[in-house]
Tab-separated table of C-alpha atoms and ligand atoms in Angstrom:
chain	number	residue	atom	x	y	z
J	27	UNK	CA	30.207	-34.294	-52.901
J	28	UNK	CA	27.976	-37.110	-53.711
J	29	UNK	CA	28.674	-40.773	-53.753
J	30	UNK	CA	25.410	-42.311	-54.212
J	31	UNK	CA	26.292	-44.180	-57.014
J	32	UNK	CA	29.873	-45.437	-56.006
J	33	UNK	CA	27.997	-46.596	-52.581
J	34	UNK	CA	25.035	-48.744	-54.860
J	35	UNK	CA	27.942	-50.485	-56.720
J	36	UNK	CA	29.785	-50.992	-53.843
J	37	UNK	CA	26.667	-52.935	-52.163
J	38	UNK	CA	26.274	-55.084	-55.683
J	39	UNK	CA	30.290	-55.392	-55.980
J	40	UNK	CA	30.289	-56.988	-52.255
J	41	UNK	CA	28.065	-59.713	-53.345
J	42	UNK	CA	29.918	-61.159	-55.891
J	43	UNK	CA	33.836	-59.997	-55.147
J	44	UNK	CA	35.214	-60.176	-51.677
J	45	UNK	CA	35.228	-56.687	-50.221
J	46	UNK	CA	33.817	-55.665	-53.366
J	47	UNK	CA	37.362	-55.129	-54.793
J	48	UNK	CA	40.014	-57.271	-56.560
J	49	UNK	CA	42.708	-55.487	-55.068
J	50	UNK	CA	42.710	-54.728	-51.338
J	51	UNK	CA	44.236	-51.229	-51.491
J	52	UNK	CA	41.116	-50.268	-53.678
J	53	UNK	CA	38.918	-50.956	-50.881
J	54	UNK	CA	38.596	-47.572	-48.848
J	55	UNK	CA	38.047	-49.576	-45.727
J	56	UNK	CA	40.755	-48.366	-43.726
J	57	UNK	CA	39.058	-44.666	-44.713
J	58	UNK	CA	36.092	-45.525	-43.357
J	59	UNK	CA	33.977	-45.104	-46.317
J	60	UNK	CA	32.816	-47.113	-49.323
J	61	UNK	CA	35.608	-47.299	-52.603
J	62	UNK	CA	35.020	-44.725	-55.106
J	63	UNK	CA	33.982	-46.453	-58.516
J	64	UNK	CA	36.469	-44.731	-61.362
J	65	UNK	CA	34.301	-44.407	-64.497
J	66	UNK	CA	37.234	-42.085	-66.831
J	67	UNK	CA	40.250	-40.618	-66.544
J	68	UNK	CA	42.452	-38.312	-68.507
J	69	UNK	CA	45.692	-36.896	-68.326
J	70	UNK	CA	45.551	-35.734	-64.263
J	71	UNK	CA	41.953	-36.373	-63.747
J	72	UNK	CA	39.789	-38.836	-62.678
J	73	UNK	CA	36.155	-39.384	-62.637
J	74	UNK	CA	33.847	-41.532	-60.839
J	75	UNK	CA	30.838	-43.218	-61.648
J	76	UNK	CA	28.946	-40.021	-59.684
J	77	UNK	CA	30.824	-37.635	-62.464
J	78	UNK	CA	33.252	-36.124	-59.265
J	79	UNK	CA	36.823	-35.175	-60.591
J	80	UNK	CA	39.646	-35.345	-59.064
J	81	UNK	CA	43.042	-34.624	-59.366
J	82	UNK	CA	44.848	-38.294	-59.779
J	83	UNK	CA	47.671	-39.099	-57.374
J	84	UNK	CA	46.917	-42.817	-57.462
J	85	UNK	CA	47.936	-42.933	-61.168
J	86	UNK	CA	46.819	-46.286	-61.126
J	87	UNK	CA	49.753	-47.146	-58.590
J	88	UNK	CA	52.462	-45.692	-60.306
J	89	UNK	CA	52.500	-47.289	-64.348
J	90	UNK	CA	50.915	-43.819	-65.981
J	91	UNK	CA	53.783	-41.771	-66.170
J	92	UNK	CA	52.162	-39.670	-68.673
J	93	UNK	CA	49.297	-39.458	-67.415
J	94	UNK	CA	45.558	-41.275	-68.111
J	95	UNK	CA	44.313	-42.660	-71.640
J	96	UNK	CA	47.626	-40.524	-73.264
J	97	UNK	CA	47.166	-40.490	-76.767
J	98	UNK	CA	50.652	-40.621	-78.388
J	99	UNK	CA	50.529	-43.754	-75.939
J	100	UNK	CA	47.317	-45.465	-77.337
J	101	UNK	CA	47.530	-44.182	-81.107
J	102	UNK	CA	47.947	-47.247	-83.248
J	103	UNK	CA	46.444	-49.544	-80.512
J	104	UNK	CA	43.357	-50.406	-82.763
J	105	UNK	CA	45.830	-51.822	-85.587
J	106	UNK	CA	47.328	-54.455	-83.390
J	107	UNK	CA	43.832	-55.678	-82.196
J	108	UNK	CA	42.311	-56.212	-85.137
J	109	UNK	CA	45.471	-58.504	-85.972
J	110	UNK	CA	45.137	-60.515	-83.275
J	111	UNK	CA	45.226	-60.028	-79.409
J	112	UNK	CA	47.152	-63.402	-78.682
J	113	UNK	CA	48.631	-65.734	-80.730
J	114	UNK	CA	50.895	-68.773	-78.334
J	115	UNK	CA	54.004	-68.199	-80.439
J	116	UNK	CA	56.987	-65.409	-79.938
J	117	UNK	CA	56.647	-62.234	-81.749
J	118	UNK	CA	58.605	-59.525	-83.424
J	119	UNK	CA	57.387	-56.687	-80.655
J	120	UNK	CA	58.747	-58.943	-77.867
J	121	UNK	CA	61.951	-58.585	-79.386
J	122	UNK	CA	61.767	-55.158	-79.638
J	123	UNK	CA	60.599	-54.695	-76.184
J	124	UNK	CA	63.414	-56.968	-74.624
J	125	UNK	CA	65.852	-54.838	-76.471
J	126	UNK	CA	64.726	-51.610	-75.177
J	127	UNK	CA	64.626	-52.620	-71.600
J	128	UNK	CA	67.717	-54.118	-72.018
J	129	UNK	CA	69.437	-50.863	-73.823
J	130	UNK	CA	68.061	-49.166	-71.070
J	131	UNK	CA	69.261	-51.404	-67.547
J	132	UNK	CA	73.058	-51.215	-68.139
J	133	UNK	CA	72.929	-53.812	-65.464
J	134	UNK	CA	71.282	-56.915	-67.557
J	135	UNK	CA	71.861	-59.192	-71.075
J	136	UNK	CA	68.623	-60.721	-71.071
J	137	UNK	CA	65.151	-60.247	-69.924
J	138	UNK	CA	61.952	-62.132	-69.896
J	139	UNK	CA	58.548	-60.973	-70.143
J	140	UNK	CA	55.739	-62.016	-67.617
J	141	UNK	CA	52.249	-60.797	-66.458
J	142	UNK	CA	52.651	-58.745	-63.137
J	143	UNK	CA	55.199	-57.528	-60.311
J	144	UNK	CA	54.350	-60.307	-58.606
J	145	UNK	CA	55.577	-63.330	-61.022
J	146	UNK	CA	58.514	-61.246	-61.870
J	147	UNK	CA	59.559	-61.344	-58.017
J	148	UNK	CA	58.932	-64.437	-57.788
J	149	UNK	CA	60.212	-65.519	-60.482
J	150	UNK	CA	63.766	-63.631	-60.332
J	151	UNK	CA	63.779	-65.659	-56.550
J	152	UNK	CA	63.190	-69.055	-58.215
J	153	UNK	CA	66.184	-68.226	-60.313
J	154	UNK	CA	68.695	-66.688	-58.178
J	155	UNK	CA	67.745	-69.771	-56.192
J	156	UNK	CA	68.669	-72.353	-59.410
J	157	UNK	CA	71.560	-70.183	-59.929
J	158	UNK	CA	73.158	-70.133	-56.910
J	159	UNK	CA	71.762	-73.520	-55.690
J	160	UNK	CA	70.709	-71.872	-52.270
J	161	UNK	CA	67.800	-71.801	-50.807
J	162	UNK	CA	67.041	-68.598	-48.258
J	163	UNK	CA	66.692	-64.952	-49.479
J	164	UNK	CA	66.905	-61.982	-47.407
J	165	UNK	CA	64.193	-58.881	-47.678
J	166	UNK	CA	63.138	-55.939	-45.659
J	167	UNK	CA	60.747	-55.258	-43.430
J	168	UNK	CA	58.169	-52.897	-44.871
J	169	UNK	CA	59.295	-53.367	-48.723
J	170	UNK	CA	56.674	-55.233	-50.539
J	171	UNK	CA	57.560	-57.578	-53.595
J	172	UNK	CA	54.441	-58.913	-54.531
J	173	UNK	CA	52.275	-61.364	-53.420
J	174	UNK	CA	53.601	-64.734	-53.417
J	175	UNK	CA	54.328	-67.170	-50.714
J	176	UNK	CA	57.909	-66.485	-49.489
J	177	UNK	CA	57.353	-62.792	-49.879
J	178	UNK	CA	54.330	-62.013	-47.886
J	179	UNK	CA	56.453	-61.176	-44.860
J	180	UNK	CA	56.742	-57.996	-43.388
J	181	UNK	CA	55.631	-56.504	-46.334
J	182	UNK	CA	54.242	-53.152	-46.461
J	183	UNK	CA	51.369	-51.238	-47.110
J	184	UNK	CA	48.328	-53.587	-48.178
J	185	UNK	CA	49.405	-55.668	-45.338
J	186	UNK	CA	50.041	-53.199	-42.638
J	187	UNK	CA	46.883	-51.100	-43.804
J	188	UNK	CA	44.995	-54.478	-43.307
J	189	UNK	CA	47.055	-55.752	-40.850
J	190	UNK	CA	48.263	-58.852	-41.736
J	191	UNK	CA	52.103	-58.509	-41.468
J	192	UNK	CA	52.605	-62.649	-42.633
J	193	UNK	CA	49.573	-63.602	-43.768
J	194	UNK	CA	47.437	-67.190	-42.991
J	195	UNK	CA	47.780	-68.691	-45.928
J	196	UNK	CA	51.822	-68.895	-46.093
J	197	UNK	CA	53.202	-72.363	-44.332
J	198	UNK	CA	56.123	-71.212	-42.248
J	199	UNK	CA	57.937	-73.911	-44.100
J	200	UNK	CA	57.942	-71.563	-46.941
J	201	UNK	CA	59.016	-68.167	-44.943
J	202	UNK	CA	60.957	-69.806	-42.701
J	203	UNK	CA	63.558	-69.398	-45.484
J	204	UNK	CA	62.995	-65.733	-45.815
J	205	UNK	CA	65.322	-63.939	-43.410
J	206	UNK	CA	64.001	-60.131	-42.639
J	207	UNK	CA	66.550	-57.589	-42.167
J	208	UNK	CA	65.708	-53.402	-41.106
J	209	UNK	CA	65.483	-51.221	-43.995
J	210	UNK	CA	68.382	-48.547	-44.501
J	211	UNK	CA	70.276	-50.651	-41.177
J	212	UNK	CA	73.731	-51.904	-42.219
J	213	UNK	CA	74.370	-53.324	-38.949
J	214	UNK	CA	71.517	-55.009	-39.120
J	215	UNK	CA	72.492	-57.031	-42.874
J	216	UNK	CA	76.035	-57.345	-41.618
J	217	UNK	CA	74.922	-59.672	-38.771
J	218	UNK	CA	72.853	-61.420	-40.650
J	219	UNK	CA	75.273	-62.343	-43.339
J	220	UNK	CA	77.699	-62.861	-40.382
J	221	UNK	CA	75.308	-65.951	-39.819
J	222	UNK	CA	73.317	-67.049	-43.307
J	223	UNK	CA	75.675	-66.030	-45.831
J	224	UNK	CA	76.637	-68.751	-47.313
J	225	UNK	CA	72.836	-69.991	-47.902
J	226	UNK	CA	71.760	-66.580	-48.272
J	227	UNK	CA	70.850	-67.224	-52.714
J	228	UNK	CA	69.333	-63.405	-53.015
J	229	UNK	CA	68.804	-60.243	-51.413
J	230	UNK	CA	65.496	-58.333	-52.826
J	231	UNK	CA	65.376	-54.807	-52.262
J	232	UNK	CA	63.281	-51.888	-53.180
J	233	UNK	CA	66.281	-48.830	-53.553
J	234	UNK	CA	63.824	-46.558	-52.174
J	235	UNK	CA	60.653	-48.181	-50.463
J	236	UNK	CA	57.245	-47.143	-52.122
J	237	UNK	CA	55.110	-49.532	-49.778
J	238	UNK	CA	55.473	-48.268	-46.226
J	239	UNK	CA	55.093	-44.565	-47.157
J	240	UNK	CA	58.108	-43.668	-49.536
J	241	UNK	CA	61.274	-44.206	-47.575
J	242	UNK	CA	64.299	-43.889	-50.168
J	243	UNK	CA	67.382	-46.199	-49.241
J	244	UNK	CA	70.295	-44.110	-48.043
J	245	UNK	CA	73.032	-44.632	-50.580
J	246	UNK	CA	75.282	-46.108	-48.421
J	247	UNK	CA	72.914	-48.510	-47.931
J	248	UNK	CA	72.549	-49.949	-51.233
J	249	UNK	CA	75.636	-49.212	-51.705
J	250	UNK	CA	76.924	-51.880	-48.668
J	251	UNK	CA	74.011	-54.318	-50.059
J	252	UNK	CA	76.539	-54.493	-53.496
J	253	UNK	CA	79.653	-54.838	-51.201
J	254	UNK	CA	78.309	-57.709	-49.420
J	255	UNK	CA	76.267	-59.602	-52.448
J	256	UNK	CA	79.731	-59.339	-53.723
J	257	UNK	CA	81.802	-61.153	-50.541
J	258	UNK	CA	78.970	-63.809	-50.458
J	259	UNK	CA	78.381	-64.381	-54.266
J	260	UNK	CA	74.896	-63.477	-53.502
J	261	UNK	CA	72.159	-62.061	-56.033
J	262	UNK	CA	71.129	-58.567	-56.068
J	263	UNK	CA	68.135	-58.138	-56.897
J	264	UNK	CA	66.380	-54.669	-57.082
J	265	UNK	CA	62.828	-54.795	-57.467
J	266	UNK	CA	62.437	-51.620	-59.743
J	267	UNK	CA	58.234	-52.591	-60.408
J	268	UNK	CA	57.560	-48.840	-58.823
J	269	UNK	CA	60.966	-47.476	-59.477
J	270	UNK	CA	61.835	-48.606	-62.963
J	271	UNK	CA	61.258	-46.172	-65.422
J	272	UNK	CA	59.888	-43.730	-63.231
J	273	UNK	CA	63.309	-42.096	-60.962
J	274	UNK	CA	65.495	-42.220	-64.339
J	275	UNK	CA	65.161	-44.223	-67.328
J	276	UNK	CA	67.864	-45.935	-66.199
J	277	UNK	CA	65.844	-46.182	-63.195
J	278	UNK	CA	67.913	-47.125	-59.792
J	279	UNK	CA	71.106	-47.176	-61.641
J	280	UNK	CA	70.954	-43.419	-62.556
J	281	UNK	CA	69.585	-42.223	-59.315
J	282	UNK	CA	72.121	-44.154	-57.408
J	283	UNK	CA	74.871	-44.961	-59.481
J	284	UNK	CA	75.082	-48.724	-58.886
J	285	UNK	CA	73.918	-51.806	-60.603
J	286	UNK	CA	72.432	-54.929	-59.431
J	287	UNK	CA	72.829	-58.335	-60.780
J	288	UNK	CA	68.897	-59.092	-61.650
J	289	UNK	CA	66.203	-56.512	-61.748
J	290	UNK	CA	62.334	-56.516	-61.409
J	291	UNK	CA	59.964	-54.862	-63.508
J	292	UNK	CA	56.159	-53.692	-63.816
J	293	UNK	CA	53.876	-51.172	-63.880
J	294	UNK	CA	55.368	-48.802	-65.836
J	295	UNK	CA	56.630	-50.662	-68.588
J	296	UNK	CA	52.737	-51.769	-69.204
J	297	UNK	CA	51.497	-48.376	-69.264
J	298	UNK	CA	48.484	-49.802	-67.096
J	299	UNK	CA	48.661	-53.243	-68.909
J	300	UNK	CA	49.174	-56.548	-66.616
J	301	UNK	CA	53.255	-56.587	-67.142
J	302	UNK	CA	56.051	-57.670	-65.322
J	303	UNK	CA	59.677	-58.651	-66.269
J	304	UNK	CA	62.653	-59.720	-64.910
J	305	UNK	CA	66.340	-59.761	-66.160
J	306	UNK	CA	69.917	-60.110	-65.161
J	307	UNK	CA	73.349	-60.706	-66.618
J	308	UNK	CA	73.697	-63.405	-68.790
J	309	UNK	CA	75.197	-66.432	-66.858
J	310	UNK	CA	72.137	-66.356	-64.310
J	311	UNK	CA	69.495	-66.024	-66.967
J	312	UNK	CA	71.166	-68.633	-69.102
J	313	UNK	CA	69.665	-71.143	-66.235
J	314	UNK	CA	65.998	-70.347	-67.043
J	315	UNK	CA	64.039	-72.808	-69.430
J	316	UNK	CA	64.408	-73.494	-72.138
J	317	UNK	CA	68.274	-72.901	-71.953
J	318	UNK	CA	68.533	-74.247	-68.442
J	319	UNK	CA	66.687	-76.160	-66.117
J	320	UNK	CA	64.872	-73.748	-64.015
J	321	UNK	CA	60.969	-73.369	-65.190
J	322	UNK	CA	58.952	-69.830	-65.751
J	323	UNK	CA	56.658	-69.974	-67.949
J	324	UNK	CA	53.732	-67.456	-68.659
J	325	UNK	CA	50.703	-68.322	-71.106
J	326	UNK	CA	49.889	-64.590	-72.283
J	327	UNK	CA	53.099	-63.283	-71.305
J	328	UNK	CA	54.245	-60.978	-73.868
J	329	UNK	CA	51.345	-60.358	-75.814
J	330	UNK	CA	51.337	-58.212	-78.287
J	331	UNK	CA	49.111	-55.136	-77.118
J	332	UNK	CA	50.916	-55.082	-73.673
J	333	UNK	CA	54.015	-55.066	-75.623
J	334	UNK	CA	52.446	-52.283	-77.541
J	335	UNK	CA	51.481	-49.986	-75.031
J	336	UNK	CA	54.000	-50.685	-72.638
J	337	UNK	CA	56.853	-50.347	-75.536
J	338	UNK	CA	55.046	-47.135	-76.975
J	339	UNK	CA	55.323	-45.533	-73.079
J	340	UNK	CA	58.962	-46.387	-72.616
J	341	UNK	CA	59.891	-44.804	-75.862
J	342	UNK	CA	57.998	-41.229	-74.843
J	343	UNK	CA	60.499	-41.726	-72.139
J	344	UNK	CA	63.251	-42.463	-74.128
J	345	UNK	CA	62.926	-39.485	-76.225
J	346	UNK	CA	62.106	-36.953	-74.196
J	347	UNK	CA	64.580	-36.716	-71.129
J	348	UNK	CA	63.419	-33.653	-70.158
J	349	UNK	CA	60.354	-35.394	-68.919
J	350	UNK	CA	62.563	-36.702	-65.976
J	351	UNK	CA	63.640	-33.225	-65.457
J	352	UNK	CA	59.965	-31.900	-65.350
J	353	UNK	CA	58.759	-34.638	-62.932
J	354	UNK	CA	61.324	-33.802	-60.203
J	355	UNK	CA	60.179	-29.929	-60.512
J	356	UNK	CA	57.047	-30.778	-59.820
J	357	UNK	CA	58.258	-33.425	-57.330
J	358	UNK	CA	59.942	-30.525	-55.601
J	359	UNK	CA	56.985	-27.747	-55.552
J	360	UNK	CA	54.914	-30.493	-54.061
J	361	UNK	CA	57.405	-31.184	-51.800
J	362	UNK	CA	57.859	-27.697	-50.711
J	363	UNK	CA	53.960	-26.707	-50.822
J	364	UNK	CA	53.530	-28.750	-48.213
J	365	UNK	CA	56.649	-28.249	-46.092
J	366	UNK	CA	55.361	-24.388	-45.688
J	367	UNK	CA	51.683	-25.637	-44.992
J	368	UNK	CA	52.974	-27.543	-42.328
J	369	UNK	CA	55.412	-24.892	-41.342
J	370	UNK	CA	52.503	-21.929	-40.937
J	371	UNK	CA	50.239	-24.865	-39.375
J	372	UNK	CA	52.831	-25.662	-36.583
J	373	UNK	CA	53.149	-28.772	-37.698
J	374	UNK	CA	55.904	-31.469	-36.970
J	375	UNK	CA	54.957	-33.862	-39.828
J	376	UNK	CA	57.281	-35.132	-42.494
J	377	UNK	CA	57.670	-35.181	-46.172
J	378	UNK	CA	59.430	-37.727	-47.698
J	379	UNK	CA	60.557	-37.407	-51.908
J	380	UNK	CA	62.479	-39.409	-54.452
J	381	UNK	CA	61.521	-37.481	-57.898
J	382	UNK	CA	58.095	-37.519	-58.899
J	383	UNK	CA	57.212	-39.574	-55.548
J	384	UNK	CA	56.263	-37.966	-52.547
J	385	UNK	CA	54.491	-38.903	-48.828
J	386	UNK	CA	53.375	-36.670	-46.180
J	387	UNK	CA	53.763	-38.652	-43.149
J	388	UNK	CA	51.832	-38.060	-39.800
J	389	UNK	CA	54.793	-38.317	-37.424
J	390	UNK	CA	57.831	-36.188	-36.684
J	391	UNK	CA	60.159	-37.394	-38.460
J	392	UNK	CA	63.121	-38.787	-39.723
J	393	UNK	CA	61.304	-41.705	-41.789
J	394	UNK	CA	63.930	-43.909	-42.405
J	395	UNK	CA	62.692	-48.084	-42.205
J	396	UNK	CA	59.561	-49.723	-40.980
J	397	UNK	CA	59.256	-48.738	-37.307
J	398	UNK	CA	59.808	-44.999	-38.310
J	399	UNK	CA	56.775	-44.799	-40.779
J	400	UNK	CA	54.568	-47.032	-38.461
J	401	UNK	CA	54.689	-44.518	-35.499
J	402	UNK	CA	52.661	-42.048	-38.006
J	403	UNK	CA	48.919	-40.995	-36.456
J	404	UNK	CA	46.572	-43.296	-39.132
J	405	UNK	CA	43.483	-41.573	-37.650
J	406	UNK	CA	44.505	-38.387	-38.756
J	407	UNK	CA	45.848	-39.822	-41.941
J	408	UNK	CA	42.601	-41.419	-42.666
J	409	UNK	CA	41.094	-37.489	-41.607
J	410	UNK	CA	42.786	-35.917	-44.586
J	411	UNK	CA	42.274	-38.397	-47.101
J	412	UNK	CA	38.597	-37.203	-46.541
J	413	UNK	CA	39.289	-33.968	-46.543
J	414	UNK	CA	41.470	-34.230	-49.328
J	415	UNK	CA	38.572	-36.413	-51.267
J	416	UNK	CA	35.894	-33.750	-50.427
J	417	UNK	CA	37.908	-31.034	-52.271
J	418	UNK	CA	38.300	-32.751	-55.193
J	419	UNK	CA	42.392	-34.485	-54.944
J	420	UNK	CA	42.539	-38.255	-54.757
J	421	UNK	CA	45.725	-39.345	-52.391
J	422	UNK	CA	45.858	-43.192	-51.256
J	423	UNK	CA	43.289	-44.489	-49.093
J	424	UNK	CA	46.302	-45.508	-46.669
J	425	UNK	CA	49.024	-43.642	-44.866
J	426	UNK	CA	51.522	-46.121	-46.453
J	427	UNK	CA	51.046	-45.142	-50.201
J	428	UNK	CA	53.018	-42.574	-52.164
J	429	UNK	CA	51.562	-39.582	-54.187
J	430	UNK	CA	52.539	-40.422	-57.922
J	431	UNK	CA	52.797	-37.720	-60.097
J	432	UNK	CA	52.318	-37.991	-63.695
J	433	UNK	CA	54.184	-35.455	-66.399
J	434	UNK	CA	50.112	-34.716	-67.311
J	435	UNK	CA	50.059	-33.128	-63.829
J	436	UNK	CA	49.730	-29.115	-64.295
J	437	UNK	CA	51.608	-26.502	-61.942
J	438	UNK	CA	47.775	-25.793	-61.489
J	439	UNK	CA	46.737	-29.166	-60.217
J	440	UNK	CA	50.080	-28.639	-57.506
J	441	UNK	CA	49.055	-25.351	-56.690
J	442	UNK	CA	45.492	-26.749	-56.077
J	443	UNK	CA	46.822	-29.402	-54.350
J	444	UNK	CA	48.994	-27.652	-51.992
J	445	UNK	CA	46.331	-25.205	-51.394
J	446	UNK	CA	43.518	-27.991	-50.091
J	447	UNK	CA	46.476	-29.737	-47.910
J	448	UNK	CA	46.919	-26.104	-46.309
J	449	UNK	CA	43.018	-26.046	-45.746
J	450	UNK	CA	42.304	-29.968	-45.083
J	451	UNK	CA	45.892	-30.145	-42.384
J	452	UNK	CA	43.914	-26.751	-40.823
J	453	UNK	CA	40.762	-28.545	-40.256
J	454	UNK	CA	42.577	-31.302	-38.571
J	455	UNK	CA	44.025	-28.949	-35.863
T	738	PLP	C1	53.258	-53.285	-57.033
T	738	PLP	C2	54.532	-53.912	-56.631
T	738	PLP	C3	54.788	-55.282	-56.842
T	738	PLP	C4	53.725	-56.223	-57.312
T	738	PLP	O1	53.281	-55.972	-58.605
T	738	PLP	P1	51.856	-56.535	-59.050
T	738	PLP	O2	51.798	-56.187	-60.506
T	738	PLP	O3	50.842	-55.847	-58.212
T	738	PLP	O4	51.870	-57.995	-58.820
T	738	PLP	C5	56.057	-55.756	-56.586
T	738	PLP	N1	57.028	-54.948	-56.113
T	738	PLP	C6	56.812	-53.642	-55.879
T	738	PLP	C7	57.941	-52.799	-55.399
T	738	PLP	C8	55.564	-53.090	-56.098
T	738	PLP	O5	55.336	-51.802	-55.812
């Protein structure tokens, strides 16, 4: 395989972007080779700029559900272009998009519209903060929320790969009101309540954590995170940016059956737009301005062609549940391919799955929080992404990145999949 062009862009992008990327998990520099340079996509392939194709498990990090440039997604896109890409005043899609997230969180009254995962994080923060007039939050260690100030601690996968688990940057002023707590460890919250509650305004949690690896919270978790945002008056807030849409559509309230008081949105309802969004019972978002006094505000937010794809991919979703029921299939024959590689390999490594995401992680397992996904063997990880690369699948340049599967993604491209992780784990041994 041939990366000659991907390796003259990369020497051109380095001059003018830093690292060449404008995203650090695009850089393959924790693979030890230069980033491939995508040039098309569709449905569950990719091509680069060398015309290689692979099988997509990147899925541009989780929003195509349906796979690339979907065309029951895009049809009709030309129309709202040529009336006008951005206009400064509200429109009627907005509406119609608020509505259908709303209809579909059974959790939330109200939800506003804003331009990545990151601003809706750190945005539902600023207003469980206003809210609840207190000023720490509590997260966990290896679930990322974004990139903003108060967040960047402990926080997964771009920032373990890179290794910058608080990064320079970030006063301690800031984090020094962002308490860190073990993921899926109830003792663990319990003290920490035992001490902060009262101050604590939010807890942010990803229900199952798509940043260090995929480690799903235990339902008793989540669970005791209701119980005690309860006792305390604190905010729930589930950041849903890779979950929403994508375990249910009712996202984390399906799959576990309990409901937050604010949620976090992105990725998926853009369809591979910039999108975020963030909403949460009445009362709380009644304190966000222009009703109340807590600012957001957000320039292109809701514009009308992210409105339009983004809207367009949540009602594919909408009416056609068996697309839910499909992803989870082929969630499970991944799953399962792989369990019997490693089984015939010898091999003590561990899958982890929520629906249609799934990580093979290079330690024994279980992989349950943080310290559990960090003991995995990165060399070896970085080993099979190679070998994986060379015959023709596309996984995460990191060990702490989920597969995403898309509904475009054949039985054929599992079976092919499984098949090169039986022959790439065998040229490990
Ligand atoms: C990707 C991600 C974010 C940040 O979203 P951006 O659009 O990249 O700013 C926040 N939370 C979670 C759980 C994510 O996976």
């Amino acid at each position: 395989m041939n990366h000659k062009k991907s390796e003259e862009l990369y020497k051109e992008a380095v001059k003018y972007i830093p690292g060449g990327v404008n995203s650090p998990v695009r850089s393959f520099n924790s693979v030890g080779i230069s980033p491939i340079f995508a040039k098309k996509a569709h449905g569950s392939k990719i091509t680069d700029v060398d015309g290689n194709e692979y099988i997509d498990y990147i899925c541009s990090w989780g929003p195509l559900m349906l796979g690339h440039s979907n065309e029951e997604i895009s049809k009709g896109m030309e129309e709202v272009v040529s009336n006008g890409i951005s206009f400064g005043l509200a429109t009627e899609i907005e509406v119609e998009m608020a509505k259908m997230i709303v209809e579909a969180y059974p959790a939330i009254d109200q939800v506003r519209m804003v331009n990545s995962g990151t601003e809706a994080t750190m945005s539902a923060l600023r207003v469980a903060r206003g809210y609840t007039g207190r000023n720490k939050i509590l997260k966990f260690e290896g679930c990322y929320h974004g990139h903003s100030d108060g967040l960047l601690v402990k926080s997964g996968s771009g920032t373990i790969t890179f290794g910058v688990p608080t990064s320079p940057g970030v006063p301690t002023d800031i984090v020094k009101n962002t308490l860190v707590c073990r993921y899926n460890d109830i003792e663990d919250v319990k003290r920490t309540f035992e001490e902060h509650g009262q101050d604590i305004a939010a807890v942010i949690v990803e229900t199952v954590g798509g940043n260090m690896g995929l480690v799903p919270g235990k339902k008793e978790f989540i669970e005791f995170l209701r119980q005690v945002c309860d006792e305390y008056k604190t905010v729930l807030i589930f950041d849903e940016v890779i979950t929403g849409f994508r375990l249910a559509y009712d996202s984390s309230i399906g799959y576990f059956g309990i409901k937050p008081d604010m949620v976090c949105f992105g990725k998926i309802i853009g369809s591979g737009m910039p999108v975020g969004a963030y909403g949460g019972k009445k009362e709380i978002m009644q304190v966000v301005s222009p009703v109340g006094p807590v600012y957001q505000a957000g320039t292109l937010s809701g514009n009308p062609l992210a409105m339009y794809l983004g809207k367009r991919n949540l009602e594919v979703l909408r009416d056609n549940p068996q697309i839910y029921k499909e992803l989870d299939r082929k969630g499970a024959m991944l799953e399962e391919g792989i369990k019997n590689n490693l089984k015939e390999l010898g091999l003590n490594y561990t899958v982890n799955r929520a629906g249609s995401l799934v990580c093979l992680f290079f330690t024994e397992g279980p992989v349950q929080n943080y310290d559990d996904a960090i003991k995995c063997d990165i060399e070896k990880y970085n080993l099979y992404f190679k070998e994986m690369l060379e015959r023709g699948v596309l996984i995460g340049p990191s060990q702490f990145e989920a597969m995403f599967l898309s509904n475009a993604h054949s039985d054929e491209d599992i079976e092919f999949t499984i098949k090169a992780n039986y022959e790439a784990l065998k040229n490990l041994l």
